[in-house]
């Protein structure tokens, strides 16, 4: 094998090269975003509805029961309303689509930069960054649809990055802001909770939880007291866990018949599977920094521990552990979701390469599985085959997250010249 081949392989596999490859990919993405906005027609789906809804809000309407748009009522938390109110102003009441696309291109690039930073902190090889920048569906969600999932995804990865950097309270707060955009981020709640408990202890974790809840109440205050419901319509609409979805729009369960899809037993079955998988991950993976099993974990955090023991546990909450827990919690939730729409790919697309690689997947396998998933999410409308592939890929990622090796053997790539020489 000649020198050039060795050099090329080193560039693709040595994590140290991520520090200069990631900026190059980001620059290329900026050009690609500009090209997409210039050449690919914008697709109207929810933007008009967002604009109609925030217009009613800006005109003084505060009852969630009375705020609606062309595609339905307002069903998102308060921060969504505030963000799109700003966008309403910046885009001439939503009429300037080009300006909106430019803003979302900036959001896409900032979020991607955060994803790169998170991958770098877990020692991911440079080749693993490639599938992060070539997803047609991800570009479509951000640049051509302008979904609010883009903002929630930004907050999700910002939270992961802060948690990796041991800014635990700040990371949890940012996750809470994402939850204020769309309740989909509730899927990460078990992960955030178990990370906080083991990183900062029971007292601080509980305080942080109350703090996040207080922030949500403050954000929702303008909508309280409307129609004599003291905010009940706000919470029932923006955090509606029993919401029914239309069968024709589902991406994941199209391979079952509509009667089963809409049935209560099917919904309960998914809930039971979701809870069972969470318990399995708690037992085998998530509590390991502090306990050998879930029972011991509960006993420790119910009874209290010494400060020395808490500090010892906190040191084990590494960037890799954080990323494993948050992304596996999200993929479990998506696997067990009653209905996924195309924009939900925003929460999945950038986490998939990591989850497949962490279990020891080689480049061929990771890229093949990524391609299969990308294909499945590009089929419109979804078919029996595409929906089977969507569920299959989610199940594979959950399984791979479960069998991933312990995090202790992973070292963060050196970032300073003196570290390279040591």
Short mmCIF file of C-alpha atoms in Angstrom, two decimals, residues 67 121 131 136 147 159 200 224 239 257 297 313 341 345 349 408 421:
data_model
loop_
_atom_site.label_atom_id
_atom_site.label_comp_id
_atom_site.label_asym_id
_atom_site.label_seq_id
_atom_site.Cartn_x
_atom_site.Cartn_y
_atom_site.Cartn_z
CA UNK A 67 -56.32 30.26 16.98
CA UNK A 121 -16.40 15.37 21.03
CA UNK A 131 -23.96 11.16 5.54
CA UNK A 136 -32.10 15.17 0.58
CA UNK A 147 -41.18 23.36 9.57
CA UNK A 159 -28.67 20.64 24.48
CA UNK A 200 -25.41 16.85 39.40
CA UNK A 224 -53.82 31.43 30.60
CA UNK A 239 -49.17 18.98 24.86
CA UNK A 257 -54.57 -1.52 7.93
CA UNK A 297 -30.26 3.06 41.13
CA UNK A 313 -20.46 9.18 39.54
CA UNK A 341 -44.75 12.50 9.46
CA UNK A 345 -36.91 12.91 10.08
CA UNK A 349 -31.38 11.98 10.32
CA UNK A 408 -14.85 3.76 28.87
CA UNK A 421 3.06 14.79 20.60
#
